[in-house]
Coordinates of C-alpha atoms in Angstrom, one line a residue:
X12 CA 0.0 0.0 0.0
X13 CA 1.8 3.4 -0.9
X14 CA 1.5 6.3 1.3
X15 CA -1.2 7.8 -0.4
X16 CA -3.4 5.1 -0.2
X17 CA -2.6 4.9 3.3
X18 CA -3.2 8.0 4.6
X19 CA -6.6 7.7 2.2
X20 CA -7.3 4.7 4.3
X21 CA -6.4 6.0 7.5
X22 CA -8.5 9.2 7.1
X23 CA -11.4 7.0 6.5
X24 CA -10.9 4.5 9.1
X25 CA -11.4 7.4 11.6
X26 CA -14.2 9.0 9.9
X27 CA -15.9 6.0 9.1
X28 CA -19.0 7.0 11.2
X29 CA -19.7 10.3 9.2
X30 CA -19.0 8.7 6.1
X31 CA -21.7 6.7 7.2
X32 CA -23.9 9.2 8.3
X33 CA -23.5 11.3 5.0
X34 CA -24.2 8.4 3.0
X35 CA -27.5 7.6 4.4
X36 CA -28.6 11.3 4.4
X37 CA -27.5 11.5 0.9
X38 CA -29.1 7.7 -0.4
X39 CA -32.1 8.7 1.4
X40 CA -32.6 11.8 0.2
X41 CA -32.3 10.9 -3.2
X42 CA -35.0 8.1 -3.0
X43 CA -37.2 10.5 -1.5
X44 CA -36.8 13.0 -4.3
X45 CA -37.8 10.2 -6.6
X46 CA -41.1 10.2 -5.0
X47 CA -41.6 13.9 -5.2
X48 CA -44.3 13.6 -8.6
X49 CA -46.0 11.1 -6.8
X50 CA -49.5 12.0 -6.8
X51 CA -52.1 9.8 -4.6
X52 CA -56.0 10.6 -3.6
X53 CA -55.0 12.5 -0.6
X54 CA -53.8 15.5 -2.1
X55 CA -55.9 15.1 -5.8
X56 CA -58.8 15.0 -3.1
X57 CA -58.0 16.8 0.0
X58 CA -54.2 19.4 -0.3
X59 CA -54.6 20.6 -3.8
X60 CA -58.9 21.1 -3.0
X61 CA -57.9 23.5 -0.5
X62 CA -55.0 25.4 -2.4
X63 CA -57.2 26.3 -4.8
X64 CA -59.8 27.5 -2.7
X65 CA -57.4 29.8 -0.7
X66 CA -55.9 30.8 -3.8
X67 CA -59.7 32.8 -4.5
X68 CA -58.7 35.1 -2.0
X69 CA -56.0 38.0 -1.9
X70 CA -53.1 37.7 0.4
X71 CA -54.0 35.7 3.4
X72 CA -57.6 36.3 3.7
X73 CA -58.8 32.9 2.6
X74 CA -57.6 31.6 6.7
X75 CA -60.1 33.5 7.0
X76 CA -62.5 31.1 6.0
X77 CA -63.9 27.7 6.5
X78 CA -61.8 26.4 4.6
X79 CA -59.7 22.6 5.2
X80 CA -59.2 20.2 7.8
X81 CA -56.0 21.2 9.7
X82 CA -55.5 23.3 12.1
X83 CA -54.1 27.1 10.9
X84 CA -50.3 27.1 10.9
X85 CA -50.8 24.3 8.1
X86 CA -53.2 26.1 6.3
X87 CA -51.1 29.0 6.6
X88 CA -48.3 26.9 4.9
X89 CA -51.0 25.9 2.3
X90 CA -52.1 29.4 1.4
X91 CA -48.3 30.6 1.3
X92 CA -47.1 28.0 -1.4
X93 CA -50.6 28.3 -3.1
X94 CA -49.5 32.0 -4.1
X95 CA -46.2 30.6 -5.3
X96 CA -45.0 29.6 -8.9
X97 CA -43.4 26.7 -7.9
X98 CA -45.4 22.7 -7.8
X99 CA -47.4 23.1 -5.0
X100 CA -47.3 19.2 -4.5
X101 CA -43.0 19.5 -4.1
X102 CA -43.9 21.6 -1.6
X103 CA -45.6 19.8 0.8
X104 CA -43.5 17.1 -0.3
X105 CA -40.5 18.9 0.5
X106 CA -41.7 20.3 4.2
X107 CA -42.6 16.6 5.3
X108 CA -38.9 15.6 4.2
X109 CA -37.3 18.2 6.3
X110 CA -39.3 17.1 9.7
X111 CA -37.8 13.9 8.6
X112 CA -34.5 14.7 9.1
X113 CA -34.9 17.0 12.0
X114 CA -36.8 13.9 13.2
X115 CA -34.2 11.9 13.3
X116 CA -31.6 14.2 14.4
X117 CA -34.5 14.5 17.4
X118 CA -34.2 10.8 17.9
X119 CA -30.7 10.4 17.6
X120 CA -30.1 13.0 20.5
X121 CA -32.7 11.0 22.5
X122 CA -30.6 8.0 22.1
X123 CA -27.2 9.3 22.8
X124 CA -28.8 10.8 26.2
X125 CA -30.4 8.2 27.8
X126 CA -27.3 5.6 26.9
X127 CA -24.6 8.5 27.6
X128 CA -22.9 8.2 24.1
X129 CA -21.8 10.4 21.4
X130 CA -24.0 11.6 19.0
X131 CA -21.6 10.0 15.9
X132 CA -21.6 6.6 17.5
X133 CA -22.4 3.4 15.7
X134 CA -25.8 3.0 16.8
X135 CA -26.7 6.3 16.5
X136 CA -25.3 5.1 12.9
X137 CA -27.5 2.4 12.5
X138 CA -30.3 3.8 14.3
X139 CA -30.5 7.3 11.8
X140 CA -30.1 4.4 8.8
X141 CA -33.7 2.7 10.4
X142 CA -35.6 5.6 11.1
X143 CA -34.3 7.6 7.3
X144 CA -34.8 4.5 5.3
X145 CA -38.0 3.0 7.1
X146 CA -40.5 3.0 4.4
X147 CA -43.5 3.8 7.3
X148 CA -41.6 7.3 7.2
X149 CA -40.2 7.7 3.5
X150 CA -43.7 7.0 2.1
X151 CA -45.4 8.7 4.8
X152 CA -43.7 12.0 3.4
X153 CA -42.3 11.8 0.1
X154 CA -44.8 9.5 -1.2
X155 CA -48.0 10.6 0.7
X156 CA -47.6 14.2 1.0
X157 CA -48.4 13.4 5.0
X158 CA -47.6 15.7 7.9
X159 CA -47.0 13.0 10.3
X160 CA -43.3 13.1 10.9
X161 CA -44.1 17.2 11.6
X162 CA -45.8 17.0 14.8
X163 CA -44.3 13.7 16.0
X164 CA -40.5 15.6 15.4
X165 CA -41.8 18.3 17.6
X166 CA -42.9 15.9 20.3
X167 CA -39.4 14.2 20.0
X168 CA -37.9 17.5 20.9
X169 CA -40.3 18.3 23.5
X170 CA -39.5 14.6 25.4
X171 CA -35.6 15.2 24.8
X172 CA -35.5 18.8 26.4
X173 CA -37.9 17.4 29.3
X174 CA -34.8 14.6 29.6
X175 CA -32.5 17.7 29.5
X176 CA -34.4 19.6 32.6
X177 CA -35.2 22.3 30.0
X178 CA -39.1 22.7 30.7
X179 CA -40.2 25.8 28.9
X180 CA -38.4 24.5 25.7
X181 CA -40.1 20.7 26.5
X182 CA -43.5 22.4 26.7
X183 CA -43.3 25.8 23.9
X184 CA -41.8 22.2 21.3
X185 CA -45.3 20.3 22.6
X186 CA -46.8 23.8 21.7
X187 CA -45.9 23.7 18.6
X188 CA -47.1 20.1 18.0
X189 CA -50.5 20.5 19.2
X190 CA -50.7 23.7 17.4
X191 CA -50.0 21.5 14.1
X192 CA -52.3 18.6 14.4
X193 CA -54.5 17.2 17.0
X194 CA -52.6 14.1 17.0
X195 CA -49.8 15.2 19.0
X196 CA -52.3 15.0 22.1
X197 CA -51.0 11.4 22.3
X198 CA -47.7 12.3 24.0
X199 CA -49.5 14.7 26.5
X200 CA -50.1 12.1 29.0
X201 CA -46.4 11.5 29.3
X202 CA -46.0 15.0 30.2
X203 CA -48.6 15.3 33.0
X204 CA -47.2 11.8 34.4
X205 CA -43.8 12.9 34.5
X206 CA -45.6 16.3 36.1
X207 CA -47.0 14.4 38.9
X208 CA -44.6 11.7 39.1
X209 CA -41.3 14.1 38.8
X210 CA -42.4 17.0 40.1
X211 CA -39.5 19.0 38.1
X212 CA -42.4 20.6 35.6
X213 CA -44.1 23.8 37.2
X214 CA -47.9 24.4 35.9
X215 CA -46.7 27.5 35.0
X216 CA -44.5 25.5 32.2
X217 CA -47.8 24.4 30.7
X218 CA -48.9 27.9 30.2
X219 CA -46.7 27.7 27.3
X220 CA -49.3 25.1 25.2
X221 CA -52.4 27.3 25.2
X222 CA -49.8 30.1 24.9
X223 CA -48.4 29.2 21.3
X224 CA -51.8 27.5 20.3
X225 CA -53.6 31.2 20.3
X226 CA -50.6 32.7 18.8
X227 CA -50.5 30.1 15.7
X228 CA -54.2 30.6 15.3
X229 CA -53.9 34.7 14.9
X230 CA -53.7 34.5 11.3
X231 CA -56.7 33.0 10.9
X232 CA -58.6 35.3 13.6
X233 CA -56.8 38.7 11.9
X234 CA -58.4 37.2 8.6
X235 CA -62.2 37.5 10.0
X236 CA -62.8 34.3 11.4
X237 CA -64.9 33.8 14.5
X238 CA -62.4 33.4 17.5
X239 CA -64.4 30.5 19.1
X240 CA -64.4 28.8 15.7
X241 CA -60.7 29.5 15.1
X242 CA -60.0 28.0 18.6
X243 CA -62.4 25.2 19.2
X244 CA -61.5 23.8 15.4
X245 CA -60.1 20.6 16.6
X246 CA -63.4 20.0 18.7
X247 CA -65.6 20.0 15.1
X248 CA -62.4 18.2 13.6
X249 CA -63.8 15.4 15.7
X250 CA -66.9 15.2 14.2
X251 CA -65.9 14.8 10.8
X252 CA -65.1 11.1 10.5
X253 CA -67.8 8.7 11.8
X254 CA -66.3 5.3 11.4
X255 CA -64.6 3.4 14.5
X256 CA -61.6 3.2 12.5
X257 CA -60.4 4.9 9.4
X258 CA -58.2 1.0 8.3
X259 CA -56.1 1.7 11.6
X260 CA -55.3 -1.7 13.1
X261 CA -57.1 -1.2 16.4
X262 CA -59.3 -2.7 18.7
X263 CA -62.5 -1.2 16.8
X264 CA -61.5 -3.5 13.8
X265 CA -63.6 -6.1 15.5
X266 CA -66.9 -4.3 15.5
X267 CA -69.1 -2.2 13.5
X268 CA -72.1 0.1 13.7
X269 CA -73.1 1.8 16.5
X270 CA -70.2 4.7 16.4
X271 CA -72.2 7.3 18.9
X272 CA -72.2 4.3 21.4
X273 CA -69.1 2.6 21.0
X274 CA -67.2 6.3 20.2
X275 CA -67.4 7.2 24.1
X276 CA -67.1 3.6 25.1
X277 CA -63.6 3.9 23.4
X278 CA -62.3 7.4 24.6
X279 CA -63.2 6.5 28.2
X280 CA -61.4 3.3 27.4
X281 CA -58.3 5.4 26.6
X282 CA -58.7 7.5 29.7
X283 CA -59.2 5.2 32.0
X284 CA -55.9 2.7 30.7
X285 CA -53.9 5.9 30.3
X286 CA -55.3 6.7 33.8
X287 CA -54.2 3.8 35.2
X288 CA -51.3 3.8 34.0
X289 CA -50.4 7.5 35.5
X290 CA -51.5 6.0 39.1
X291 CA -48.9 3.4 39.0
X292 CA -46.3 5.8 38.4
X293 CA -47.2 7.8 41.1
X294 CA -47.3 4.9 43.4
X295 CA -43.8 4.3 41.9
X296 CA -42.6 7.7 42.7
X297 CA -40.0 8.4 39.8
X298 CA -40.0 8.2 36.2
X299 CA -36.6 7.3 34.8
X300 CA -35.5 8.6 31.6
X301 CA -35.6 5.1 29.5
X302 CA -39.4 4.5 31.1
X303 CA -40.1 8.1 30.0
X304 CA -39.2 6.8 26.1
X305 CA -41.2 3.8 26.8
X306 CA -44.3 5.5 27.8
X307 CA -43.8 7.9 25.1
X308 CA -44.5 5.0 22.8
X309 CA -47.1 3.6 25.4
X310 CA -48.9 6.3 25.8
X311 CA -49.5 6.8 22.1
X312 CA -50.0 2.9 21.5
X313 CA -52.7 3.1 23.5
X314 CA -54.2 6.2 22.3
X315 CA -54.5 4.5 18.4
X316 CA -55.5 1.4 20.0
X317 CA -58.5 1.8 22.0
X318 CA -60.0 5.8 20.5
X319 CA -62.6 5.7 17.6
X320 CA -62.1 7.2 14.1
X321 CA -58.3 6.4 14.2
X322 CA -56.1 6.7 10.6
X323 CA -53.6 4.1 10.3
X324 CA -51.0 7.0 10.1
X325 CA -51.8 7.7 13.2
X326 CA -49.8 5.0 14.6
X327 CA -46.6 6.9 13.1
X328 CA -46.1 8.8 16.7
X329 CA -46.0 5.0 18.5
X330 CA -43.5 3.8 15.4
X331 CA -41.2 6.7 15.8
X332 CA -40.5 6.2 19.5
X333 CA -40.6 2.4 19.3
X334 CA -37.5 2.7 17.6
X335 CA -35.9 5.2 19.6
X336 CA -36.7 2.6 22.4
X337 CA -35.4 -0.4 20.8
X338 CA -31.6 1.5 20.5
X339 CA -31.9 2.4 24.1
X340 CA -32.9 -1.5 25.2
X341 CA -31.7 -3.6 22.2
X342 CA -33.4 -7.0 23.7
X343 CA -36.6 -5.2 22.8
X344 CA -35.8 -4.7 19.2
X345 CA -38.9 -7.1 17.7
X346 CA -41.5 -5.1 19.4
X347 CA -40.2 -1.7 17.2
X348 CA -39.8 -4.0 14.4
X349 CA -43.4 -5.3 14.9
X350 CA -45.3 -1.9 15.6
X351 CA -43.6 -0.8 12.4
X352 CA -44.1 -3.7 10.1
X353 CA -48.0 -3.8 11.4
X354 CA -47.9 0.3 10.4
X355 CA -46.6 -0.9 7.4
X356 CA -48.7 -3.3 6.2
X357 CA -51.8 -1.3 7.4
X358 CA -50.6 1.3 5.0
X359 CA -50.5 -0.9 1.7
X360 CA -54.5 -1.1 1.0
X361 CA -55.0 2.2 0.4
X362 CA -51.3 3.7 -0.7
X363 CA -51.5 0.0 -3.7
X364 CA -54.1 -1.0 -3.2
X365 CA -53.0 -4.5 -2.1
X366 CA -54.2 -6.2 1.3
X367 CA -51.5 -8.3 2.4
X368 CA -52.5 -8.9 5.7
X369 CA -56.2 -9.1 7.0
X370 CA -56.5 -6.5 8.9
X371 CA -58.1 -8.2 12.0
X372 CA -54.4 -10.1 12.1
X373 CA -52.7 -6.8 12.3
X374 CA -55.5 -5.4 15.2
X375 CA -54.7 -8.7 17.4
X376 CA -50.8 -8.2 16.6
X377 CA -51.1 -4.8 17.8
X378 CA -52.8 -6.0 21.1
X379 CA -49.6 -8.3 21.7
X380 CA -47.2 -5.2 21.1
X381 CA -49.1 -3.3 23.7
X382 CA -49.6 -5.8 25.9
X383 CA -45.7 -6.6 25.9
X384 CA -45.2 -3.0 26.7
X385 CA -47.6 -3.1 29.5
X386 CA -46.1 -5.9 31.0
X387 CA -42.1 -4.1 30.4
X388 CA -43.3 -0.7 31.7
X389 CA -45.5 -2.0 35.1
X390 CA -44.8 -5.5 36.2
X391 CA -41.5 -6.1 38.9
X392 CA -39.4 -8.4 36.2
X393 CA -40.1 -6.1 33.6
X394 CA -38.9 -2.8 34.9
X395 CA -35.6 -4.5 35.5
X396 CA -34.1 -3.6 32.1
X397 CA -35.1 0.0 34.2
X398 CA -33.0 -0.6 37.2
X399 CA -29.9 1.0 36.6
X400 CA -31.1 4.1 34.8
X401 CA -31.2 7.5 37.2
X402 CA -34.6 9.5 37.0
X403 CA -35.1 12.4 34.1
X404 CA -33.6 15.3 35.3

């Protein structure tokens, strides 16, 4: 070997990690930008419905309106690139890519906390290489044109600056989440346990959620719309679907009809599991940093799991910290690569129209993934992997 090669070979021997790291950013960047003219039912239907109804109004004065199913800071988004020259579709596409990334940088800082290593380690290398080229996430984004990875990147950064003892950033990045979508309510209960259970949080820390949801929703309030309706939107958001479940792999997969009966029975279902689950933590008395990734993914398991009118991208929020939890307690890999697989497969019938798997199969797999995080998160043998792990700061 001459010296050339060797010094060639030396420098990447001790770079070897960010060569790494720069070569899945760049492979899966480029597959997602192969996706970008994608077009599927969801934005023919929904996104690009929207855009041009916006787009009838000057300026921003279309928020003003009734106009869309998310919450304002999207719509905002909507009615921005809607008065653009560029593809309106790239857009979206290219917004959802960029939580994907910050994602993962979110879940790679989670990881090299709660295990006390370096950020360019080699799991954090092969953890960034699941979460970037996991097809629950790239098709999610880049092929979908969902928002999914958005919201659930902002809770990411809200749990890691909670780790971090930073609570006004924890709760202003929850904020942010809510403000987005509804769905980011699945990682609250992990904040009001680790509330009670912690006591580091001050209610005053909370202030921060209502706080940033009013300020996102100005826009649409300067535009003329009703205050109440501007606020309350995710209240008639819930009224809009009236199926158990929208092909989400859930308990409701095993009953139909009666959805005004069976629609409370569910949400005080998930209340009173989530409930219980809170009680036992405060009969514990701490909440240690790996539990507090576990009930992340918990808490938001059972949220998809036992509440009506659930999309199967709803379970992307329980996928996301699955994995994050599988690099902190390896031995618990299969359940991440379950919960993901299930997403997976729960996504195909309507994204290619091919059903794989019955969907009753994936409902009763779910049940087995929770149940196995039940039993890891409250039972004496299964808090061991727990044991050695000091309580959040």
């Amino acid at each position: 070997m001459t010296k050339i090669e060797k010094m060639i070979s030396d420098v990447i021997r001790k770079h070897i990690v960010a060569i790494g790291f720069f070569a899945i950013v760049l492979l899966s960047l480029l597959m997602r930008i192969e996706m970008l003219d994608k077009v599927t039912s969801d934005y023919s239907f929904f996104m690009s419905k929207w855009i041009e109804q916006l787009n009838q109004y000057k300026g921003l004065s279309g928020l003003g309106q009734n106009i869309g199913e998310y919450n304002v800071p999207y719509m905002l988004f909507l009615n921005v690139i809607g008065k653009t020259s560029y593809n309106d579709l790239h857009e979206i596409k290219i917004l959802s890519i960029i939580f994907d990334y910050l994602g993962a940088f979110a879940a790679l800082k989670i990881i090299s906390l709660v295990t006390k290593t370096k950020f360019f380690s080699s799991t954090n290398l092969i953890a960034c290489a699941v979460i970037l080229l996991n097809p629950v996430f790239f098709l999610n984004s880049a092929y979908w044109a969902q928002c999914d990875f958005i919201y659930s990147a902002l809770c990411l950064f809200s749990l890691y600056y909670m780790l971090k003892g930073n609570n006004n950033l924890c709760a202003v990045f929850f904020g942010l989440a809510l403000a987005l979508k509804l769905q980011a309510i699945f990682f609250f209960p992990v904040l009001v346990i680790c509330y009670l259970v912690n006591r580091k949080m001050k209610i005053f820390h909370f202030l921060w959620i209502p706080a940033i949801f009013v300020v996102a929703a100005l826009p649409a309030i300067i535009a003329g719309r009703g205050v109440v309706e501007t606020l309350s939107i995710y209240v008639s958001q819930t009224s809009i679907y009236t199926k158990l479940t929208m092909a989400c792999p859930n308990i409701f997969v095993f009953m139909s009809g009666e959805y005004e009966l069976l629609n409370k029975v569910g949400i005080i279902l998930a209340l009173s599991v989530l409930g219980v689950g809170a009680c036992a933590f405060i009969k514990r008395g701490e909440v240690s940093a790996k539990e507090a990734v576990l009930l992340s993914a918990w808490s938001a398991f059972v949220c998809i799991y036992f509440l009506p009118a659930m999309h199967e991208r709803y379970v992307f929020m329980a996928c996301v910290f699955s994995l994050v939890w599988a690099f902190i307690c390896h031995k618990d890999w299969w359940v991440a690569l379950g919960i993901n697989l299930v997403c997976f497969l729960s996504y195909t019938p309507y994204l290619f129209r091919n059903t794989v798997v019955d969907m009753k199969y994936l409902a009763i797999a779910n049940l087995v993934f929770l149940a196995y995080m039940t039993y890891r998160l409250f039972s004496q043998k299964g808090r061991e992997v727990f044991a050695a792990n000091a309580p959040t700061k």
